[in-house]
mmCIF file of C-alpha atoms in Angstrom:
data_model
loop_
_atom_site.group_PDB
_atom_site.id
_atom_site.type_symbol
_atom_site.label_atom_id
_atom_site.label_comp_id
_atom_site.label_asym_id
_atom_site.label_seq_id
_atom_site.Cartn_x
_atom_site.Cartn_y
_atom_site.Cartn_z
ATOM 1 C CA MET A 1 0.000 0.000 0.000
ATOM 2 C CA THR A 2 1.080 3.582 -0.660
ATOM 3 C CA ALA A 3 0.879 6.354 1.929
ATOM 4 C CA VAL A 4 1.118 10.115 1.471
ATOM 5 C CA ALA A 5 1.600 11.941 4.800
ATOM 6 C CA ILE A 6 0.663 15.632 4.894
ATOM 7 C CA ASP A 7 1.397 17.560 8.092
ATOM 8 C CA GLY A 8 1.212 21.210 9.045
ATOM 9 C CA PRO A 9 -0.267 23.798 11.407
ATOM 10 C CA ALA A 10 -3.915 24.801 11.735
ATOM 11 C CA GLY A 11 -5.323 26.662 8.745
ATOM 12 C CA ALA A 12 -2.563 25.662 6.307
ATOM 13 C CA GLY A 13 -5.177 24.124 4.011
ATOM 14 C CA LYS A 14 -4.222 20.531 4.770
ATOM 15 C CA SER A 15 -7.712 19.047 4.687
ATOM 16 C CA THR A 16 -8.896 20.817 1.531
ATOM 17 C CA ILE A 17 -5.666 20.175 -0.379
ATOM 18 C CA ALA A 18 -5.230 16.599 0.879
ATOM 19 C CA ARG A 19 -8.823 15.748 -0.046
ATOM 20 C CA ALA A 20 -8.313 17.061 -3.598
ATOM 21 C CA VAL A 21 -4.975 15.241 -3.972
ATOM 22 C CA ALA A 22 -6.503 11.969 -2.733
ATOM 23 C CA LYS A 23 -9.401 12.287 -5.171
ATOM 24 C CA GLU A 24 -7.022 12.904 -8.078
ATOM 25 C CA LEU A 25 -4.883 9.888 -7.110
ATOM 26 C CA GLY A 26 -7.849 7.620 -6.349
ATOM 27 C CA PHE A 27 -6.583 7.195 -2.761
ATOM 28 C CA LEU A 28 -8.568 7.139 0.505
ATOM 29 C CA TYR A 29 -8.452 10.498 2.299
ATOM 30 C CA VAL A 30 -8.010 10.329 6.087
ATOM 31 C CA ASP A 31 -8.415 13.547 8.119
ATOM 32 C CA THR A 32 -6.826 12.635 11.463
ATOM 33 C CA GLY A 33 -7.538 16.096 12.858
ATOM 34 C CA ALA A 34 -11.229 15.218 12.721
ATOM 35 C CA LEU A 35 -10.560 12.285 15.063
ATOM 36 C CA TYR A 36 -8.975 14.555 17.677
ATOM 37 C CA ARG A 37 -11.776 17.065 17.225
ATOM 38 C CA ALA A 38 -14.284 14.277 17.876
ATOM 39 C CA ILE A 39 -12.581 13.416 21.162
ATOM 40 C CA GLY A 40 -12.389 17.117 22.046
ATOM 41 C CA LEU A 41 -16.125 17.463 21.457
ATOM 42 C CA TYR A 42 -16.819 14.318 23.499
ATOM 43 C CA ALA A 43 -14.696 15.629 26.393
ATOM 44 C CA LEU A 44 -16.531 18.980 26.367
ATOM 45 C CA ARG A 45 -19.917 17.260 26.304
ATOM 46 C CA ARG A 46 -18.909 15.141 29.291
ATOM 47 C CA GLY A 47 -17.704 18.179 31.237
ATOM 48 C CA ALA A 48 -14.041 17.146 31.167
ATOM 49 C CA ASP A 49 -11.093 19.526 30.858
ATOM 50 C CA PRO A 50 -9.585 18.647 27.431
ATOM 51 C CA LYS A 51 -6.076 19.318 28.765
ATOM 52 C CA LYS A 52 -6.285 16.927 31.725
ATOM 53 C CA GLU A 53 -5.316 13.304 31.150
ATOM 54 C CA GLU A 54 -7.004 12.200 34.376
ATOM 55 C CA GLU A 55 -10.342 13.636 33.191
ATOM 56 C CA VAL A 56 -10.239 12.619 29.511
ATOM 57 C CA SER A 57 -8.608 9.164 29.450
ATOM 58 C CA PRO A 58 -11.246 7.462 31.675
ATOM 59 C CA LEU A 59 -13.897 8.552 29.137
ATOM 60 C CA LEU A 60 -12.249 6.710 26.234
ATOM 61 C CA ALA A 61 -13.505 3.275 27.344
ATOM 62 C CA GLY A 62 -17.040 4.409 26.496
ATOM 63 C CA LEU A 63 -16.113 6.054 23.205
ATOM 64 C CA SER A 64 -16.256 4.827 19.624
ATOM 65 C CA VAL A 65 -14.873 7.161 16.948
ATOM 66 C CA ARG A 66 -15.211 6.156 13.295
ATOM 67 C CA LEU A 67 -14.661 7.708 9.907
ATOM 68 C CA CYS A 68 -17.075 6.681 7.197
ATOM 69 C CA PHE A 69 -17.595 7.883 3.651
ATOM 70 C CA VAL A 70 -20.961 9.005 2.276
ATOM 71 C CA ASN A 71 -21.014 9.814 -1.452
ATOM 72 C CA GLY A 72 -17.239 10.098 -1.298
ATOM 73 C CA GLU A 73 -17.344 12.602 1.586
ATOM 74 C CA GLN A 74 -15.762 11.808 4.936
ATOM 75 C CA ARG A 75 -18.133 11.842 7.918
ATOM 76 C CA VAL A 76 -17.147 11.525 11.575
ATOM 77 C CA LEU A 77 -19.160 9.343 13.938
ATOM 78 C CA VAL A 78 -19.015 9.503 17.735
ATOM 79 C CA ASN A 79 -20.821 6.523 19.258
ATOM 80 C CA GLY A 80 -22.837 6.294 16.059
ATOM 81 C CA GLU A 81 -23.770 10.015 15.922
ATOM 82 C CA ASP A 82 -22.626 12.040 12.917
ATOM 83 C CA VAL A 83 -20.782 15.020 14.434
ATOM 84 C CA SER A 84 -19.088 16.225 11.238
ATOM 85 C CA GLU A 85 -20.517 19.749 11.581
ATOM 86 C CA GLN A 86 -20.288 20.091 15.377
ATOM 87 C CA ILE A 87 -16.525 19.428 15.449
ATOM 88 C CA ARG A 88 -15.678 22.499 13.318
ATOM 89 C CA THR A 89 -16.293 25.256 15.897
ATOM 90 C CA PRO A 90 -13.469 27.366 17.423
ATOM 91 C CA GLN A 91 -14.264 25.933 20.870
ATOM 92 C CA VAL A 92 -13.834 22.369 19.623
ATOM 93 C CA SER A 93 -10.640 23.393 17.764
ATOM 94 C CA MET A 94 -9.075 24.430 21.075
ATOM 95 C CA ALA A 95 -10.366 21.284 22.786
ATOM 96 C CA ALA A 96 -8.816 19.195 20.002
ATOM 97 C CA SER A 97 -5.465 20.892 20.595
ATOM 98 C CA GLY A 98 -5.798 20.036 24.292
ATOM 99 C CA VAL A 99 -6.652 16.349 23.929
ATOM 100 C CA SER A 100 -4.045 15.851 21.188
ATOM 101 C CA ALA A 101 -1.297 16.470 23.769
ATOM 102 C CA LEU A 102 -2.527 13.604 25.984
ATOM 103 C CA PRO A 103 -0.615 10.302 25.644
ATOM 104 C CA GLY A 104 -3.773 8.282 26.386
ATOM 105 C CA VAL A 105 -5.668 9.915 23.524
ATOM 106 C CA ARG A 106 -2.802 9.520 21.057
ATOM 107 C CA ALA A 107 -2.485 5.823 21.943
ATOM 108 C CA PHE A 108 -6.265 5.418 21.559
ATOM 109 C CA LEU A 109 -6.182 6.736 17.972
ATOM 110 C CA PHE A 110 -2.787 5.417 16.887
ATOM 111 C CA GLU A 111 -3.886 1.915 15.873
ATOM 112 C CA LEU A 112 -6.990 3.210 14.096
ATOM 113 C CA GLN A 113 -4.865 5.485 11.929
ATOM 114 C CA LYS A 114 -2.244 2.788 11.260
ATOM 115 C CA SER A 115 -4.888 0.228 10.253
ATOM 116 C CA MET A 116 -6.390 2.603 7.676
ATOM 117 C CA ALA A 117 -2.988 2.966 5.990
ATOM 118 C CA LYS A 118 -2.362 -0.762 6.190
ATOM 119 C CA ASP A 119 -5.545 -1.640 4.309
ATOM 120 C CA ASN A 120 -5.752 1.255 1.802
ATOM 121 C CA ASN A 121 -3.702 3.590 -0.358
ATOM 122 C CA VAL A 122 -4.086 6.771 1.698
ATOM 123 C CA VAL A 123 -3.499 10.483 1.791
ATOM 124 C CA MET A 124 -3.467 11.148 5.537
ATOM 125 C CA ASP A 125 -3.174 14.597 7.048
ATOM 126 C CA GLY A 126 -2.514 15.754 10.579
ATOM 127 C CA ARG A 127 0.231 17.066 12.849
ATOM 128 C CA ASP A 128 2.500 14.025 13.276
ATOM 129 C CA ILE A 129 1.711 11.678 10.385
ATOM 130 C CA GLY A 130 5.151 11.761 8.773
ATOM 131 C CA THR A 131 7.005 11.821 12.098
ATOM 132 C CA VAL A 132 5.056 9.337 14.239
ATOM 133 C CA VAL A 133 1.990 7.675 12.690
ATOM 134 C CA LEU A 134 3.396 6.752 9.264
ATOM 135 C CA PRO A 135 7.177 7.256 9.510
ATOM 136 C CA ASP A 136 7.647 4.916 6.527
ATOM 137 C CA ALA A 137 5.238 6.808 4.233
ATOM 138 C CA GLN A 138 6.528 6.921 0.669
ATOM 139 C CA VAL A 139 5.736 10.655 0.432
ATOM 140 C CA LYS A 140 5.912 13.213 3.259
ATOM 141 C CA ILE A 141 4.868 16.840 2.854
ATOM 142 C CA PHE A 142 4.780 19.654 5.433
ATOM 143 C CA LEU A 143 2.311 22.384 4.472
ATOM 144 C CA THR A 144 2.558 25.826 5.974
ATOM 145 C CA ALA A 145 1.609 29.489 5.447
ATOM 146 C CA THR A 146 1.945 32.700 7.466
ATOM 147 C CA PRO A 147 -0.256 32.898 10.589
ATOM 148 C CA GLU A 148 -2.046 35.920 9.093
ATOM 149 C CA GLU A 149 -2.910 34.106 5.862
ATOM 150 C CA ARG A 150 -4.033 31.000 7.727
ATOM 151 C CA ALA A 151 -6.224 33.083 10.054
ATOM 152 C CA LYS A 152 -7.740 34.882 7.049
ATOM 153 C CA ARG A 153 -8.681 31.543 5.463
ATOM 154 C CA ARG A 154 -10.106 30.135 8.704
ATOM 155 C CA HIS A 155 -12.037 33.359 9.413
ATOM 156 C CA ARG A 156 -13.597 33.283 5.933
ATOM 157 C CA GLU A 157 -14.521 29.614 6.403
ATOM 158 C CA LEU A 158 -16.268 30.323 9.737
ATOM 159 C CA LEU A 159 -18.163 33.307 8.342
ATOM 160 C CA GLU A 160 -19.383 31.171 5.440
ATOM 161 C CA LYS A 161 -20.790 28.754 8.020
ATOM 162 C CA GLY A 162 -22.722 31.587 9.625
ATOM 163 C CA GLU A 163 -20.560 31.931 12.734
ATOM 164 C CA THR A 164 -19.932 35.361 14.245
ATOM 165 C CA VAL A 165 -16.252 35.639 15.103
ATOM 166 C CA SER A 166 -13.646 38.365 14.595
ATOM 167 C CA TYR A 167 -10.475 37.956 12.527
ATOM 168 C CA GLY A 168 -8.440 39.037 15.566
ATOM 169 C CA ALA A 169 -9.920 36.275 17.715
ATOM 170 C CA VAL A 170 -9.255 33.677 15.014
ATOM 171 C CA LEU A 171 -5.633 34.834 14.660
ATOM 172 C CA GLU A 172 -5.116 34.745 18.430
ATOM 173 C CA ASP A 173 -6.585 31.222 18.696
ATOM 174 C CA LEU A 174 -4.487 30.033 15.769
ATOM 175 C CA LYS A 175 -1.236 31.378 17.232
ATOM 176 C CA LYS A 176 -2.041 29.697 20.547
ATOM 177 C CA ARG A 177 -2.695 26.383 18.763
ATOM 178 C CA ASP A 178 0.593 26.758 16.881
ATOM 179 C CA TYR A 179 2.455 27.224 20.161
ATOM 180 C CA ASP A 180 0.643 24.404 21.972
ATOM 181 C CA ASP A 181 1.012 21.955 19.066
ATOM 182 C CA SER A 182 4.716 22.641 18.545
ATOM 183 C CA HIS A 183 5.658 22.630 22.253
ATOM 184 C CA ARG A 184 3.755 19.580 23.505
ATOM 185 C CA ALA A 185 5.833 16.776 24.993
ATOM 186 C CA VAL A 186 4.221 14.031 22.907
ATOM 187 C CA ALA A 187 4.587 14.093 19.092
ATOM 188 C CA PRO A 188 5.092 17.865 18.677
ATOM 189 C CA LEU A 189 4.250 19.516 15.369
ATOM 190 C CA LYS A 190 7.375 19.626 13.197
ATOM 191 C CA PRO A 191 8.366 18.592 9.673
ATOM 192 C CA ALA A 192 9.763 15.087 9.214
ATOM 193 C CA THR A 193 13.447 15.247 8.292
ATOM 194 C CA ASP A 194 12.638 13.860 4.826
ATOM 195 C CA ALA A 195 9.487 15.935 4.207
ATOM 196 C CA ALA A 196 9.069 18.402 1.358
ATOM 197 C CA VAL A 197 8.150 21.747 2.976
ATOM 198 C CA VAL A 198 5.546 23.684 0.971
ATOM 199 C CA ASN A 199 4.509 27.266 1.808
ATOM 200 C CA THR A 200 1.038 28.008 0.406
ATOM 201 C CA THR A 201 0.824 31.673 1.529
ATOM 202 C CA THR A 202 0.765 33.067 -2.008
ATOM 203 C CA LEU A 203 -0.768 30.043 -3.732
ATOM 204 C CA SER A 204 -4.383 29.489 -4.731
ATOM 205 C CA LEU A 205 -6.055 26.189 -3.889
ATOM 206 C CA GLU A 206 -5.643 25.003 -7.486
ATOM 207 C CA GLU A 207 -1.948 25.948 -7.505
ATOM 208 C CA SER A 208 -1.383 24.182 -4.173
ATOM 209 C CA VAL A 209 -3.081 20.984 -5.358
ATOM 210 C CA LYS A 210 -1.125 21.013 -8.624
ATOM 211 C CA LEU A 211 2.169 21.523 -6.763
ATOM 212 C CA LEU A 212 1.485 18.685 -4.303
ATOM 213 C CA LEU A 213 0.398 16.296 -7.057
ATOM 214 C CA GLY A 214 3.690 17.035 -8.816
ATOM 215 C CA ILE A 215 5.646 16.238 -5.638
ATOM 216 C CA VAL A 216 3.690 13.029 -4.991
ATOM 217 C CA ARG A 217 3.953 11.726 -8.549
ATOM 218 C CA GLY A 218 7.637 12.607 -8.661
ATOM 219 C CA LYS A 219 8.301 10.638 -5.458
ATOM 220 C CA LEU A 220 6.246 7.634 -6.579
ATOM 221 C CA LYS A 221 7.919 7.233 -9.977
#
């Protein structure tokens, strides 16, 4: 099986670009960030502090998180409930950043992610795919962009969903996530040593997809 690992900070366009690349290649797209968001949402619903291992880990025994595909679109199920829309709020984004630093949560999701790559050709995106989850991936890419550009994209996305949030608040949240994700003790956000680093600040979506497809096809020749 062939694996393409795409890592990068929040708002770098990983999900949108990875989904388009996977579709073009005929590979399965796996959004690992959605899995952490699902656990973040579950922790919030259960009244747990997403940053506290002792509050979150005991909840995992009663949790089932699954990715399924409906008409080619990835949906996220928490104990059978489709939470694909609920996991995209700023509050859940911060909760996801919290739970993703917990060793118990990472261990809980590790095998699920590995098994998907074992059974399918995948484009998998996240924070530590090339460094931890799929260190033997044939292609590793680290996507980035300036914090301001990433906040602009995320702000536009939230407004399109009808949410009322300021650009300043989005930028502040994003910078905090960057810091938390890159300074956590377990699997911090960083490029794999053999990853191609791609800055999408000045690129359109179409240009970014075209560039990544070129990198992937070049590596797989």
